[in-house]
Short mmCIF file of C-alpha atoms and ligand atoms in Angstrom, two decimals:
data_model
loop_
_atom_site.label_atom_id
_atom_site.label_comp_id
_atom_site.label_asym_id
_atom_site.label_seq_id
_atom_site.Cartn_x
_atom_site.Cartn_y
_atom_site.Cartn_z
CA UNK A 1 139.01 -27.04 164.31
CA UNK A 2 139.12 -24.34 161.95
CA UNK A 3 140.84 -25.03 158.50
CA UNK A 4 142.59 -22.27 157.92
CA UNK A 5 145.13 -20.14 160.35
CA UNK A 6 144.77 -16.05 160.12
CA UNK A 7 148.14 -15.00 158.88
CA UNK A 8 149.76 -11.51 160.88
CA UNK A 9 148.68 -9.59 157.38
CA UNK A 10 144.90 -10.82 157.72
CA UNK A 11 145.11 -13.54 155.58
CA UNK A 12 143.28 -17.12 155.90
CA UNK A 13 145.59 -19.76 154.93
CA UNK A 14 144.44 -23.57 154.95
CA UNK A 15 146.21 -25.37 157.35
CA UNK A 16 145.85 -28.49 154.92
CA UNK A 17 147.43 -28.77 151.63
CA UNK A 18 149.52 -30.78 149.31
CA UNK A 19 153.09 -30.67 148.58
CA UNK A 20 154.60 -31.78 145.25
CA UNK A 21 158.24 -31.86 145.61
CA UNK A 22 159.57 -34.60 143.66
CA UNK A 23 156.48 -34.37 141.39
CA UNK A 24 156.92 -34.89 137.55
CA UNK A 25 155.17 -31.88 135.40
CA UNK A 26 152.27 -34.61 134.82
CA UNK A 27 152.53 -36.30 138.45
CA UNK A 28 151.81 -32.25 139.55
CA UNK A 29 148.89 -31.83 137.13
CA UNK A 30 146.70 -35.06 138.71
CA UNK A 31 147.49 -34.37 141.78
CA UNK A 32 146.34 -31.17 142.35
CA UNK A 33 143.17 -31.73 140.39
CA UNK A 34 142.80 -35.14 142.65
CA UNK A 35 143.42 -32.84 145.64
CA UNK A 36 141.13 -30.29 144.73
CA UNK A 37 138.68 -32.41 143.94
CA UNK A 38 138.65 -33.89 147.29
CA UNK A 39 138.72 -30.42 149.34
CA UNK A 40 142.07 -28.98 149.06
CA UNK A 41 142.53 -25.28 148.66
CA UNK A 42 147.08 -25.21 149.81
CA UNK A 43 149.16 -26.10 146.88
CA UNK A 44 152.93 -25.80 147.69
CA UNK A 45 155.40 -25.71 145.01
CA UNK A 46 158.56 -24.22 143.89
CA UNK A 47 160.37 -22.64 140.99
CA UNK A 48 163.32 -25.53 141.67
CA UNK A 49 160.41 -28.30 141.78
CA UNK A 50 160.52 -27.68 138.17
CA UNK A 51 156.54 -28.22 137.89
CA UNK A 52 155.04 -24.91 138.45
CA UNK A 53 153.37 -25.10 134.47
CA UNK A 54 151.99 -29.06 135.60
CA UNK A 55 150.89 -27.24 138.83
CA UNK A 56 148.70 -24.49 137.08
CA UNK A 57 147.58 -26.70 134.52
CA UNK A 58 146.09 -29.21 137.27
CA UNK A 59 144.40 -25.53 138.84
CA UNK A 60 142.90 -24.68 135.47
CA UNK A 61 141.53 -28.07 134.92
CA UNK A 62 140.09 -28.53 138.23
CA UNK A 63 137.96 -25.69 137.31
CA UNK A 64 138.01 -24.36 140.80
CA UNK A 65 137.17 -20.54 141.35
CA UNK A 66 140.67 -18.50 142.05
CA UNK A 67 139.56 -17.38 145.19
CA UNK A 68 139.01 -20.34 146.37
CA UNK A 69 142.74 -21.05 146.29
CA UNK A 70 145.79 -20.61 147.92
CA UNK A 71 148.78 -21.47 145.73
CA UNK A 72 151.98 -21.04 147.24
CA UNK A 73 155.75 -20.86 145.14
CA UNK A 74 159.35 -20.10 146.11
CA UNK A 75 162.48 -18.38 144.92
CA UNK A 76 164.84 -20.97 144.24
CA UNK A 77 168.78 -19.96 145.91
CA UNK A 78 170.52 -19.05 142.24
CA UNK A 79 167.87 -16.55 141.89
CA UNK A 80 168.24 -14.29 144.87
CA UNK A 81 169.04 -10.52 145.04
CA UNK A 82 167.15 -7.73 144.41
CA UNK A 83 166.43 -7.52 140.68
CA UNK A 84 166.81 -11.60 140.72
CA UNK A 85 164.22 -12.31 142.54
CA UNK A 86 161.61 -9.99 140.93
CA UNK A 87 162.32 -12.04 137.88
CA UNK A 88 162.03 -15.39 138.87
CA UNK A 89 158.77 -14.59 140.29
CA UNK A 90 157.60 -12.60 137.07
CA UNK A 91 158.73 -16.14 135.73
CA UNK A 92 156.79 -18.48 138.22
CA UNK A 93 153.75 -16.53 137.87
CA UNK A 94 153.89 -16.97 134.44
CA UNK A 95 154.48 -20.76 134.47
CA UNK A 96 151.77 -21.33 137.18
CA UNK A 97 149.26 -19.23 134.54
CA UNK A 98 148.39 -16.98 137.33
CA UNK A 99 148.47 -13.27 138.01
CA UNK A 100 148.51 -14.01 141.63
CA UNK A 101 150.18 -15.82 144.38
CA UNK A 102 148.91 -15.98 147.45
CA UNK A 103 152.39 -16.71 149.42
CA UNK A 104 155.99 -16.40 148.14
CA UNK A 105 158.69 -17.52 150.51
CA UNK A 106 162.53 -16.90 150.34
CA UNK A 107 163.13 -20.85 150.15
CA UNK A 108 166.97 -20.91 151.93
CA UNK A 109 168.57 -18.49 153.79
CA UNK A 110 171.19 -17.87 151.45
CA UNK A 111 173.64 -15.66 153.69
CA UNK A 112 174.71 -12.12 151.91
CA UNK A 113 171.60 -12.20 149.31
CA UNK A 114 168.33 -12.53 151.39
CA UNK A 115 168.01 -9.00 152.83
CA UNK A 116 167.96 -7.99 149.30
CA UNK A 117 165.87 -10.63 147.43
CA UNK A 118 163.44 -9.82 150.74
CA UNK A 119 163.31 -6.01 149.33
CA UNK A 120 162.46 -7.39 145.85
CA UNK A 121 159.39 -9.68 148.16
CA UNK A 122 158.42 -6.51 150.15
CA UNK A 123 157.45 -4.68 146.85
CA UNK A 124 155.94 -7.75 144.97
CA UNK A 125 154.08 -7.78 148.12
CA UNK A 126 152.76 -4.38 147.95
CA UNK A 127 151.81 -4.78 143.79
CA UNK A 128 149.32 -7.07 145.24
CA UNK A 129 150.99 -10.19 143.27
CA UNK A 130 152.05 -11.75 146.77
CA UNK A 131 148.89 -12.36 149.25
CA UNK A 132 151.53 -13.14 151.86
CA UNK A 133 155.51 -13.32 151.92
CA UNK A 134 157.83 -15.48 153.92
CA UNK A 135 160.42 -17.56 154.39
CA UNK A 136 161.20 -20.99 154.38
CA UNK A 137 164.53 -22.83 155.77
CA UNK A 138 164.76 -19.87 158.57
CA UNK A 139 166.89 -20.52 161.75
CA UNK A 140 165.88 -17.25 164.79
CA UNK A 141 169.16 -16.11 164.00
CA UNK A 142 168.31 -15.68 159.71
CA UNK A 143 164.83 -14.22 160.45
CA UNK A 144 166.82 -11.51 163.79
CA UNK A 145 169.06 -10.91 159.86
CA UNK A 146 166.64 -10.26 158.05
CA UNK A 147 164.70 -8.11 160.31
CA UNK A 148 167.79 -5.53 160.79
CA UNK A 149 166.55 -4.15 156.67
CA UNK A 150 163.15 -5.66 156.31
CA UNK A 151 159.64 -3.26 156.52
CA UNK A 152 157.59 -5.93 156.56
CA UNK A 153 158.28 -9.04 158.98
CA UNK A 154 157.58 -12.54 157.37
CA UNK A 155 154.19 -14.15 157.87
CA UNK A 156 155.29 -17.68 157.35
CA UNK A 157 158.38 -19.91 158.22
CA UNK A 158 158.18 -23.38 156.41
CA UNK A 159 160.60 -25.39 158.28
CA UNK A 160 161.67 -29.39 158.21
CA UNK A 161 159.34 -30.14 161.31
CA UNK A 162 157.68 -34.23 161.99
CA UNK A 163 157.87 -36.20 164.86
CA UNK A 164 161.11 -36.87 164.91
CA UNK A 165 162.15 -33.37 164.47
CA UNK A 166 159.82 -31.26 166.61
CA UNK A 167 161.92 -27.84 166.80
CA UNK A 168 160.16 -26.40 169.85
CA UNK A 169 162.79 -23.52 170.43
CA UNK A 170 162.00 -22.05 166.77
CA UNK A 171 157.94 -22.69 167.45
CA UNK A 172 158.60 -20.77 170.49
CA UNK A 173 160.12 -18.55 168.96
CA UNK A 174 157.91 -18.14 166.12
CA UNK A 175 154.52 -18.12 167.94
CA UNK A 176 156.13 -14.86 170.03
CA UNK A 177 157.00 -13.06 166.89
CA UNK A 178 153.08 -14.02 165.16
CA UNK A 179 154.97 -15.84 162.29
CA UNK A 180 152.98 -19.10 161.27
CA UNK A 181 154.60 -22.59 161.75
CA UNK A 182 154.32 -24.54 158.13
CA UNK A 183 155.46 -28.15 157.75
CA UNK A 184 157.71 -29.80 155.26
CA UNK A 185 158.25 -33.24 155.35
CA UNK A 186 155.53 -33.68 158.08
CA UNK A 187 155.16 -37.33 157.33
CA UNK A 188 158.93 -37.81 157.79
CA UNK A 189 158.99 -38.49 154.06
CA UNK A 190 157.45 -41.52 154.68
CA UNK A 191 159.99 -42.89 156.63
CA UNK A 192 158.24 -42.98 159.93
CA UNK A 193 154.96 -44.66 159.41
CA UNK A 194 156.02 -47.61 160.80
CA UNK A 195 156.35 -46.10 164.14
CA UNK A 196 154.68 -48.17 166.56
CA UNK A 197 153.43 -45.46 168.78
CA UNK A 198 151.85 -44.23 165.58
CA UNK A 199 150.29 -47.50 164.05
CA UNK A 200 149.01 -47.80 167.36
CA UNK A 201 147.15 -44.72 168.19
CA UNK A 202 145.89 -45.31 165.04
CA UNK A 203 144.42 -48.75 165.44
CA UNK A 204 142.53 -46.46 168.67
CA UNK A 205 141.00 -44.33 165.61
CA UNK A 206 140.70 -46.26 162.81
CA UNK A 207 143.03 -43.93 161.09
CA UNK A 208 146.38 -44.12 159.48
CA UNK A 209 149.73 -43.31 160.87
CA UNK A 210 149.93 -40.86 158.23
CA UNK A 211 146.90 -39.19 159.45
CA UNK A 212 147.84 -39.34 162.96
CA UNK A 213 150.81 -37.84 162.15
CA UNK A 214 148.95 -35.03 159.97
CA UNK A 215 146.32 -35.02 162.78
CA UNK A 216 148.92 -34.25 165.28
CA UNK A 217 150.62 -30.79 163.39
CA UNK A 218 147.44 -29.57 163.13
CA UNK A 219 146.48 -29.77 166.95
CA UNK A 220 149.91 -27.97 167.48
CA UNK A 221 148.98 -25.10 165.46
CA UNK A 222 151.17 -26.22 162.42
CA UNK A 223 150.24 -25.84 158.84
CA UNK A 224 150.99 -28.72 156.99
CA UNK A 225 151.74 -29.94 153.15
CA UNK A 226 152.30 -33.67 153.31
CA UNK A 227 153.31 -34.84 149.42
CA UNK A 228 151.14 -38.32 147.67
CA UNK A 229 150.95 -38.52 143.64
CA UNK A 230 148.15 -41.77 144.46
CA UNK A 231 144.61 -40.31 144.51
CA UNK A 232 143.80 -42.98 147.53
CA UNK A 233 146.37 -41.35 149.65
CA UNK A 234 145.94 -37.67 148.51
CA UNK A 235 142.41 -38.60 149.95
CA UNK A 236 143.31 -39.93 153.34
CA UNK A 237 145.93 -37.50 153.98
CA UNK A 238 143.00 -35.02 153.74
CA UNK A 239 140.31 -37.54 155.76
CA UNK A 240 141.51 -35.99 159.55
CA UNK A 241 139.42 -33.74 160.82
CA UNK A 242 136.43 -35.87 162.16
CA UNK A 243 138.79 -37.36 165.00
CA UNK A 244 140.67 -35.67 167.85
CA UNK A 245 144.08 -36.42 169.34
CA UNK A 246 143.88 -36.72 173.23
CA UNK A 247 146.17 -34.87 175.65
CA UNK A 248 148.29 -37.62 176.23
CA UNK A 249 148.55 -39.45 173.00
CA UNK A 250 149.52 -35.79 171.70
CA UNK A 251 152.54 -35.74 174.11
CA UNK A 252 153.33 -39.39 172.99
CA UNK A 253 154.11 -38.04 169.90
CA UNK A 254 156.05 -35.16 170.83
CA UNK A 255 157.96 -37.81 172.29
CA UNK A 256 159.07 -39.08 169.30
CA UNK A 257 161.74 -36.30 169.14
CA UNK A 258 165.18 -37.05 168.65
CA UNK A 259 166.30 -33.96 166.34
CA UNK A 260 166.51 -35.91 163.09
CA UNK A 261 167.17 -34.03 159.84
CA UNK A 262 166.49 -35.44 156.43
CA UNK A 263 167.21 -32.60 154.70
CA UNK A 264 170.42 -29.69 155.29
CA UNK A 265 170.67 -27.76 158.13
CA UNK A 266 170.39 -24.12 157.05
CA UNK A 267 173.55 -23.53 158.92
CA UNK A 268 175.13 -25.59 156.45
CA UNK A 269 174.10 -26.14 152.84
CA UNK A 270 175.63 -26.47 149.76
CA UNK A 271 172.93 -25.68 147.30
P1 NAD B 1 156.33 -35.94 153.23
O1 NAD B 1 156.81 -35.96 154.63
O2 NAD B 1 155.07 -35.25 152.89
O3 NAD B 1 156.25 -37.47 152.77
C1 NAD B 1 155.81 -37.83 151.49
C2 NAD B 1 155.96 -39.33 151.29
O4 NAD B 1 155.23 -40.02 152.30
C3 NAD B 1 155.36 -39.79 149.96
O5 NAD B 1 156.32 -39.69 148.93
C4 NAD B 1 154.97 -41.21 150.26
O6 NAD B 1 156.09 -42.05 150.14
C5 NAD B 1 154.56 -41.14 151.71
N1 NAD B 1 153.11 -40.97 151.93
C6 NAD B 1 152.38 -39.83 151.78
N2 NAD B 1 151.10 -40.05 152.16
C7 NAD B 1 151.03 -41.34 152.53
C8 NAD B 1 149.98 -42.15 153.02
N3 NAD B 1 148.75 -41.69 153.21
N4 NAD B 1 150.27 -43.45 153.32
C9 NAD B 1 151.50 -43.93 153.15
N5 NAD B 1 152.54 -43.22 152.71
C10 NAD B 1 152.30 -41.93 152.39
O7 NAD B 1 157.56 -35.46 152.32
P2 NAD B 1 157.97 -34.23 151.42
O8 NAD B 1 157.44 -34.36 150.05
O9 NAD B 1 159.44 -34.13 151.58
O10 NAD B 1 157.34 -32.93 152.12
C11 NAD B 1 156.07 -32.42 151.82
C12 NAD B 1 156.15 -31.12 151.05
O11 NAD B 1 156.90 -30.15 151.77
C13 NAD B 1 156.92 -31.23 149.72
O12 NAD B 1 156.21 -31.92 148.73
C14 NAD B 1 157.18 -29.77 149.44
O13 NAD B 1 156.01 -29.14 148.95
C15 NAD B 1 157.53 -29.26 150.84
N6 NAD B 1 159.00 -29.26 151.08
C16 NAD B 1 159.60 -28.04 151.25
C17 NAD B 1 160.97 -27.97 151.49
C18 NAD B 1 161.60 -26.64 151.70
O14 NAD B 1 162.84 -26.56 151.70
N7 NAD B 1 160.85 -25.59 151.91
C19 NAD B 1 161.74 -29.14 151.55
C20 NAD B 1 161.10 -30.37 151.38
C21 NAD B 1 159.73 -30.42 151.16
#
């Protein structure tokens, strides 16, 4: 399996990498040394994760070459519009300590704001600050919105998307239009390694019903950010790509589905 997907700009993106929601400034700096260390190159963060400086102090220290890198951030909701946006990122570059992203993503659809925050993306884009632009949060309907002013199309949708919340219309969807599929919550924020169809496939592996899980979005073409501050898990979360998924067990999983949000439906949120 190849790590990294080709983006519609030409871009490799890992399909691997860590996500550090919830992480404390010094939580973020460990674990994205810990993570580099053992052969990440996706960080995922965001200006509202309030860790962007712990996140590029963890880069510096791990001493890894820039290029080598893809570090993605977001622009939080209270920041969109046009001239908004291009200073929140001017400020996330700055707290990351880097001249350079190499994805920024429009983290909610927040209705009346993101065609214009999207114009502010489109020209950070073409300064060469952005490697890629995108969105996160992004029902069809947002992205058929956004598309009635945008130039450039979005490369990536990062969408709530695990086992128990497949979203096969919007991969559909997706795939047709060339946008990448990324992952949030892909272990179900923990909540659904007990799963028995998981634990068991593992026991077939020897793996983890994290890994299975983490296995299984990256057979279905799914870039994926699953979040651990321990260096033990950070490590196994990364340990999946010297087993395979069969056919079947692969459809076991997609029956898992029963269209479970943990987090708001971009229809309706309040934040
Ligand atoms: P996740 O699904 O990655 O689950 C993380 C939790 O699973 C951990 O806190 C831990 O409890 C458990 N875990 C992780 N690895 C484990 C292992 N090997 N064994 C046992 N337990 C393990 O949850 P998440 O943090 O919500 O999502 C991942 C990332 O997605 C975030 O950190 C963030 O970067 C991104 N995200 C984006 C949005 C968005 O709106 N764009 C929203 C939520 C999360």
């Amino acid at each position: 399996m190849d790590k990294t997907k080709r983006l519609a700009n030409g871009i490799e993106m890992p399909r691997l990498g860590l996500g550090v929601w919830r992480v404390e400034e010094t939580d973020a700096t460990n674990s994205v040394k810990w993570a580099i260390e053992n052969g990440y190159h996706l960080i995922d963060t965001a200006a509202i994760y309030k860790n962007e400086t712990g996140v590029g102090k963890g880069i510096a220290q791990s001493g890894i070459k820039r290029e080598n890198l893809f570090v993605t951030t977001k622009l939080w909701n209270a920041d969109q519009g046009y001239e908004t946006a291009h200073q929140a990122f001017n400020d996330s570059l700055e707290r990351l300590g880097l001249d350079y992203v190499d994805l920024y993503l429009i983290h909610w659809p927040v209705e009346g704001k993101f065609n214009d925050s999207w114009r502010a993306m489109e020209e950070i884009y073409a300064s060469g600050r952005a490697k890629a632009i995108g969105v996160s949060n992004f029902h069809q309907h947002h992205i058929e919105e956004l598309m009635t002013t945008a130039k450039i199309k979005p490369m990536v949708d990062q969408i709530e998307l695990h086992p128990t919340l497949t979203q096969e219309n919007l991969r559909e969807y997706l795939a047709k239009e060339g946008i990448a599929v990324e992952a949030w919550s892909p272990l179900g924020q923990g909540k659904i390694l007990q799963n028995p169809t998981l634990t068991e496939i593992g026991k077939k592996h020897k793996k983890s019903a994290a890994q299975v899980i983490i296995r299984w979005h990256l057979q279905s073409d799914i870039i994926v950010i699953p979040k651990s501050v321990h260096e033990e898990r950070i490590k196994e979360n990364f340990d999946v790509f010297d087993f395979e998924l069969s056919e079947d067990e692969m459809k076991q999983i997609d029956h898992l589905n029963i269209n479970e949000r943990l987090g708001a439906d971009p229809d309706n949120f309040n934040f």
